């Protein structure tokens, strides 16, 4: 259940971040509402993940890395953002860092 909550937090944050772009400086009402609701939901779910005992370093690492990767991929696929080989390499390194963080915490 903890990982389900974390996935919900990630998806809420990604939705809010993409909506932030679509809100055009909060000039469009619907995306602006999605931004506020998405971030509130993301932080609420993340707090529940931490309350259930997941290490903050692990939870935040997974949350941040997955969020960065998904937003970058969505931006490239749907919003006209570029994604260079160097940027893809950076995303791979971020993912590797989270795996190393989690593996380093295993006893």
Coordinates of N, CA, C and O in Angstrom, one line a residue:
X1 N 0.8 -1.2 0.0 CA 0.0 0.0 0.0 C 0.9 1.3 0.0 O 0.5 2.3 -0.6
X2 N 2.0 1.2 0.7 CA 2.9 2.4 0.7 C 3.3 2.8 -0.7 O 3.3 4.0 -1.0
X3 N 3.7 1.8 -1.5 CA 4.1 2.1 -2.9 C 3.0 2.6 -3.7 O 3.2 3.4 -4.6
X4 N 1.8 2.2 -3.5 CA 0.6 2.7 -4.2 C 0.4 4.1 -3.9 O 0.1 4.9 -4.8
X5 N 0.6 4.5 -2.6 CA 0.5 5.9 -2.2 C 1.6 6.7 -2.9 O 1.3 7.9 -3.3
X6 N 2.8 6.2 -2.9 CA 3.9 6.9 -3.6 C 3.6 7.1 -5.0 O 3.9 8.2 -5.6
X7 N 3.1 6.1 -5.7 CA 2.8 6.2 -7.1 C 1.7 7.3 -7.3 O 1.8 8.1 -8.2
X8 N 0.7 7.3 -6.4 CA -0.3 8.4 -6.5 C 0.3 9.8 -6.3 O -0.1 10.7 -7.0
X9 N 1.3 9.9 -5.4 CA 1.9 11.2 -5.2 C 2.7 11.6 -6.4 O 2.7 12.7 -6.8
X10 N 3.4 10.6 -7.0 CA 4.2 10.9 -8.2 C 3.3 11.4 -9.4 O 3.5 12.4 -10.0
X11 N 2.2 10.6 -9.6 CA 1.3 11.0 -10.7 C 0.6 12.3 -10.4 O 0.4 13.1 -11.4
X12 N 0.3 12.6 -9.2 CA -0.4 13.9 -8.9 C 0.6 15.0 -9.1 O 0.2 16.1 -9.7
X13 N 1.9 14.8 -8.7 CA 2.9 15.9 -8.9 C 3.1 16.1 -10.4 O 3.3 17.2 -10.9
X14 N 3.2 15.0 -11.2 CA 3.5 15.2 -12.6 C 2.3 15.9 -13.3 O 2.5 16.8 -14.1
X15 N 1.1 15.5 -12.9 CA -0.1 16.1 -13.5 C -0.1 17.6 -13.1 O -0.4 18.5 -14.0
X16 N 0.2 18.0 -11.9 CA 0.3 19.4 -11.5 C 1.4 20.1 -12.3 O 1.2 21.3 -12.7
X17 N 2.5 19.5 -12.5 CA 3.6 20.2 -13.1 C 3.3 20.4 -14.6 O 3.6 21.5 -15.2
X18 N 2.7 19.4 -15.3 CA 2.3 19.6 -16.7 C 1.2 20.7 -16.8 O 1.3 21.5 -17.7
X19 N 0.3 20.7 -15.8 CA -0.7 21.7 -15.8 C -0.2 23.1 -15.6 O -0.8 24.1 -16.1
X20 N 0.9 23.2 -14.8 CA 1.5 24.4 -14.6 C 2.0 25.1 -15.9 O 1.8 26.2 -16.2
X21 N 2.5 24.2 -16.8 CA 2.9 24.7 -18.1 C 1.7 25.1 -18.9 O 1.7 26.1 -19.6
X22 N 0.6 24.3 -18.8 CA -0.6 24.6 -19.6 C -1.4 25.8 -19.1 O -2.2 26.3 -19.8
X23 N -1.1 26.1 -17.8 CA -1.9 27.3 -17.2 C -1.5 28.6 -17.8 O -2.1 29.6 -17.6
X24 N -0.3 28.6 -18.5 CA 0.2 29.9 -19.1 C 0.3 31.0 -18.0 O -0.4 32.0 -18.2
X25 N 1.0 30.8 -17.0 CA 1.2 31.8 -15.9 C -0.1 32.0 -15.1 O -0.4 33.1 -14.7
X26 N -0.8 31.0 -14.9 CA -2.1 31.0 -14.2 C -3.1 31.8 -14.8 O -4.0 32.3 -14.2
X27 N -3.0 32.0 -16.1 CA -4.0 32.8 -16.9 C -5.2 32.0 -17.4 O -6.2 32.5 -17.8
X28 N -5.0 30.6 -17.3 CA -6.1 29.7 -17.7 C -6.6 29.0 -16.5 O -5.8 28.4 -15.7
X29 N -7.9 29.1 -16.2 CA -8.5 28.7 -14.9 C -8.4 27.2 -14.7 O -8.0 26.8 -13.6
X30 N -8.8 26.4 -15.6 CA -8.9 25.0 -15.4 C -7.5 24.4 -15.1 O -7.3 23.7 -14.1
X31 N -6.5 24.6 -15.9 CA -5.2 24.1 -15.6 C -4.6 24.7 -14.3 O -3.9 24.0 -13.5
X32 N -5.0 25.9 -13.9 CA -4.5 26.5 -12.7 C -5.1 25.7 -11.5 O -4.4 25.5 -10.5
X33 N -6.4 25.4 -11.6 CA -7.0 24.6 -10.5 C -6.4 23.2 -10.4 O -6.1 22.7 -9.3
X34 N -6.1 22.6 -11.5 CA -5.4 21.3 -11.5 C -4.0 21.4 -10.9 O -3.6 20.5 -10.1
X35 N -3.3 22.5 -11.1 CA -2.0 22.7 -10.4 C -2.2 22.7 -8.9 O -1.5 21.9 -8.2
X36 N -3.1 23.5 -8.4 CA -3.3 23.5 -6.9 C -3.7 22.2 -6.3 O -3.1 21.7 -5.4
X37 N -4.7 21.6 -6.9 CA -5.2 20.3 -6.4 C -4.2 19.2 -6.6 O -4.0 18.4 -5.7
X38 N -3.4 19.2 -7.7 CA -2.4 18.2 -7.9 C -1.3 18.3 -6.9 O -0.9 17.3 -6.3
X39 N -0.8 19.5 -6.6 CA 0.3 19.6 -5.6 C -0.2 19.3 -4.2 O 0.5 18.7 -3.5
X40 N -1.4 19.7 -3.9 CA -1.9 19.4 -2.6 C -2.1 17.9 -2.4 O -1.7 17.3 -1.4
X41 N -2.6 17.3 -3.4 CA -2.7 15.8 -3.4 C -1.4 15.1 -3.3 O -1.2 14.2 -2.5
X42 N -0.4 15.6 -4.1 CA 0.9 15.0 -4.1 C 1.6 15.1 -2.7 O 2.1 14.1 -2.2
X43 N 1.5 16.2 -2.1 CA 2.2 16.4 -0.8 C 1.4 15.6 0.3 O 2.0 15.1 1.2
X44 N 0.1 15.6 0.2 CA -0.7 14.8 1.1 C -0.3 13.3 1.1 O -0.1 12.7 2.1
X45 N -0.3 12.8 -0.2 CA 0.1 11.4 -0.3 C 1.5 11.1 0.1 O 1.8 10.1 0.7
X46 N 2.4 12.0 -0.2 CA 3.8 11.8 0.2 C 3.9 11.8 1.7 O 4.7 11.0 2.3
X47 N 3.2 12.6 2.4 CA 3.2 12.6 3.8 C 2.7 11.3 4.4 O 3.2 10.8 5.4
X48 N 1.7 10.7 3.7 CA 1.2 9.4 4.2 C 2.2 8.3 4.0 O 2.3 7.4 4.8
X49 N 3.0 8.4 2.9 CA 4.1 7.5 2.6 C 5.1 7.5 3.8 O 5.5 6.5 4.3
X50 N 5.4 8.8 4.2 CA 6.4 8.9 5.2 C 5.8 8.5 6.6 O 6.5 7.9 7.4
X51 N 4.5 8.7 6.8 CA 3.9 8.3 8.0 C 3.9 6.8 8.1 O 4.0 6.2 9.2
X52 N 3.8 6.1 7.0 CA 3.9 4.6 7.0 C 5.3 4.1 7.2 O 5.4 2.8 7.2
X53 N 6.3 4.9 7.3 CA 7.6 4.5 7.7 C 8.6 4.4 6.6 O 9.8 4.0 6.9
X54 N 8.3 4.8 5.4 CA 9.3 4.8 4.4 C 10.3 5.9 4.7 O 10.0 7.0 5.1
X55 N 11.6 5.6 4.5 CA 12.7 6.5 4.7 C 12.5 7.7 3.8 O 12.1 7.6 2.6
X56 N 12.7 8.9 4.4 CA 12.5 10.2 3.6 C 13.4 10.2 2.4 O 13.0 10.7 1.3
X57 N 14.6 9.7 2.5 CA 15.6 9.8 1.4 C 15.1 8.9 0.3 O 15.2 9.3 -0.9
X58 N 14.6 7.7 0.6 CA 14.1 6.8 -0.4 C 12.8 7.4 -1.0 O 12.7 7.4 -2.3
X59 N 11.9 7.8 -0.2 CA 10.6 8.3 -0.7 C 10.8 9.5 -1.6 O 10.3 9.5 -2.7
X60 N 11.6 10.4 -1.1 CA 11.8 11.7 -1.9 C 12.6 11.4 -3.2 O 12.3 12.0 -4.2
X61 N 13.6 10.5 -3.0 CA 14.4 10.2 -4.2 C 13.6 9.5 -5.3 O 13.7 9.9 -6.5
X62 N 12.7 8.6 -5.0 CA 11.9 7.9 -6.0 C 10.9 9.0 -6.5 O 10.7 9.1 -7.7
X63 N 10.3 9.8 -5.6 CA 9.3 10.8 -6.0 C 9.9 11.8 -7.0 O 9.3 12.0 -8.0
X64 N 11.0 12.3 -6.6 CA 11.6 13.3 -7.4 C 12.2 12.8 -8.8 O 11.9 13.4 -9.8
X65 N 12.8 11.6 -8.7 CA 13.4 11.1 -9.9 C 12.3 10.6 -10.9 O 12.4 10.9 -12.1
X66 N 11.3 10.0 -10.4 CA 10.2 9.6 -11.3 C 9.5 10.8 -11.9 O 9.1 10.8 -13.1
X67 N 9.3 11.8 -11.0 CA 8.6 13.0 -11.5 C 9.4 13.7 -12.6 O 8.9 14.1 -13.6
X68 N 10.7 13.9 -12.4 CA 11.6 14.5 -13.4 C 11.5 13.7 -14.7 O 11.4 14.3 -15.8
X69 N 11.7 12.4 -14.6 CA 11.7 11.6 -15.8 C 10.4 11.7 -16.6 O 10.3 11.9 -17.8
X70 N 9.3 11.5 -15.8 CA 8.0 11.5 -16.5 C 7.7 12.9 -17.1 O 7.2 13.0 -18.2
X71 N 8.0 14.0 -16.4 CA 7.7 15.3 -16.9 C 8.6 15.6 -18.2 O 8.1 16.1 -19.2
X72 N 9.8 15.1 -18.1 CA 10.7 15.3 -19.3 C 10.2 14.5 -20.5 O 10.1 15.0 -21.6
X73 N 9.7 13.3 -20.3 CA 9.2 12.5 -21.4 C 7.9 13.0 -21.9 O 7.7 13.0 -23.1
X74 N 7.0 13.5 -21.0 CA 5.7 14.1 -21.4 C 6.0 15.4 -22.2 O 5.4 15.6 -23.3
X75 N 6.9 16.2 -21.7 CA 7.3 17.4 -22.4 C 7.8 17.1 -23.8 O 7.4 17.8 -24.8
X76 N 8.6 16.1 -24.0 CA 9.2 15.7 -25.3 C 8.1 15.1 -26.2 O 8.1 15.5 -27.4
X77 N 7.2 14.3 -25.6 CA 6.2 13.6 -26.5 C 5.0 14.5 -26.8 O 4.5 14.4 -27.9
X78 N 4.6 15.4 -25.9 CA 3.4 16.1 -26.2 C 3.5 17.6 -26.1 O 2.5 18.3 -26.6
X79 N 4.5 18.2 -25.6 CA 4.6 19.6 -25.5 C 5.6 20.3 -26.3 O 5.9 21.5 -26.2
X80 N 6.3 19.6 -27.2 CA 7.2 20.1 -28.1 C 8.6 20.4 -27.5 O 9.4 21.1 -28.1
X81 N 8.9 19.9 -26.3 CA 10.2 20.1 -25.7 C 11.2 19.1 -26.3 O 10.8 18.0 -26.7
X82 N 12.4 19.5 -26.4 CA 13.4 18.6 -27.0 C 13.9 17.7 -25.9 O 13.7 17.9 -24.7
X83 N 14.5 16.6 -26.3 CA 15.2 15.7 -25.3 C 16.4 15.1 -26.0 O 16.3 14.3 -26.9
X84 N 17.6 15.7 -25.7 CA 18.8 15.3 -26.3 C 19.4 14.0 -25.7 O 18.9 13.6 -24.6
X85 N 20.4 13.5 -26.3 CA 21.0 12.3 -25.8 C 21.7 12.6 -24.4 O 21.6 11.7 -23.6
X86 N 22.2 13.8 -24.3 CA 22.8 14.1 -23.0 C 21.7 14.1 -21.9 O 21.9 13.7 -20.8
X87 N 20.5 14.7 -22.2 CA 19.4 14.7 -21.3 C 18.9 13.3 -20.9 O 18.6 13.0 -19.8
X88 N 18.8 12.5 -21.9 CA 18.5 11.1 -21.7 C 19.5 10.4 -20.8 O 19.1 9.7 -19.8
X89 N 20.8 10.7 -21.0 CA 21.8 10.1 -20.2 C 21.6 10.6 -18.7 O 21.8 9.9 -17.8
X90 N 21.3 11.9 -18.6 CA 21.1 12.4 -17.3 C 19.9 11.8 -16.5 O 20.0 11.5 -15.3
X91 N 18.8 11.5 -17.3 CA 17.7 10.8 -16.7 C 18.1 9.4 -16.2 O 17.7 8.9 -15.2
X92 N 18.9 8.7 -17.0 CA 19.4 7.4 -16.6 C 20.3 7.5 -15.4 O 20.2 6.6 -14.5
X93 N 21.1 8.5 -15.3 CA 21.9 8.7 -14.1 C 21.1 9.0 -12.9 O 21.4 8.5 -11.8
X94 N 20.0 9.8 -13.0 CA 19.1 10.1 -11.9 C 18.5 8.7 -11.4 O 18.5 8.5 -10.2
X95 N 18.0 7.9 -12.3 CA 17.4 6.7 -12.0 C 18.4 5.8 -11.3 O 18.1 5.1 -10.3
X96 N 19.7 5.7 -11.8 CA 20.7 4.9 -11.2 C 21.0 5.4 -9.8 O 21.3 4.6 -8.9
X97 N 21.0 6.7 -9.6 CA 21.2 7.3 -8.3 C 20.2 6.8 -7.3 O 20.5 6.5 -6.1
X98 N 18.9 6.8 -7.7 CA 17.8 6.3 -6.8 C 18.0 4.9 -6.5 O 17.8 4.4 -5.3
X99 N 18.3 4.1 -7.5 CA 18.6 2.6 -7.2 C 19.7 2.5 -6.2 O 19.6 1.7 -5.3
X100 N 20.8 3.2 -6.4 CA 21.9 3.1 -5.5 C 21.5 3.6 -4.1 O 22.0 3.0 -3.1
X101 N 20.7 4.6 -4.0 CA 20.3 5.1 -2.7 C 19.5 4.0 -2.0 O 19.7 3.7 -0.8
X102 N 18.6 3.4 -2.7 CA 17.7 2.3 -2.1 C 18.5 1.1 -1.8 O 18.4 0.5 -0.7
X103 N 19.5 0.7 -2.7 CA 20.3 -0.5 -2.4 C 21.2 -0.2 -1.2 O 21.5 -1.2 -0.5
X104 N 21.7 1.0 -1.1 CA 22.6 1.3 0.0 C 21.9 1.2 1.4 O 22.5 1.0 2.4
X105 N 20.6 1.4 1.4 CA 19.8 1.3 2.6 C 19.4 -0.1 3.0 O 19.0 -0.3 4.1
X106 N 19.6 -1.0 2.1 CA 19.2 -2.4 2.4 C 20.2 -3.0 3.4 O 21.4 -2.8 3.3
X107 N 19.7 -3.8 4.3 CA 20.6 -4.4 5.3 C 20.8 -5.9 5.0 O 20.0 -6.6 4.7

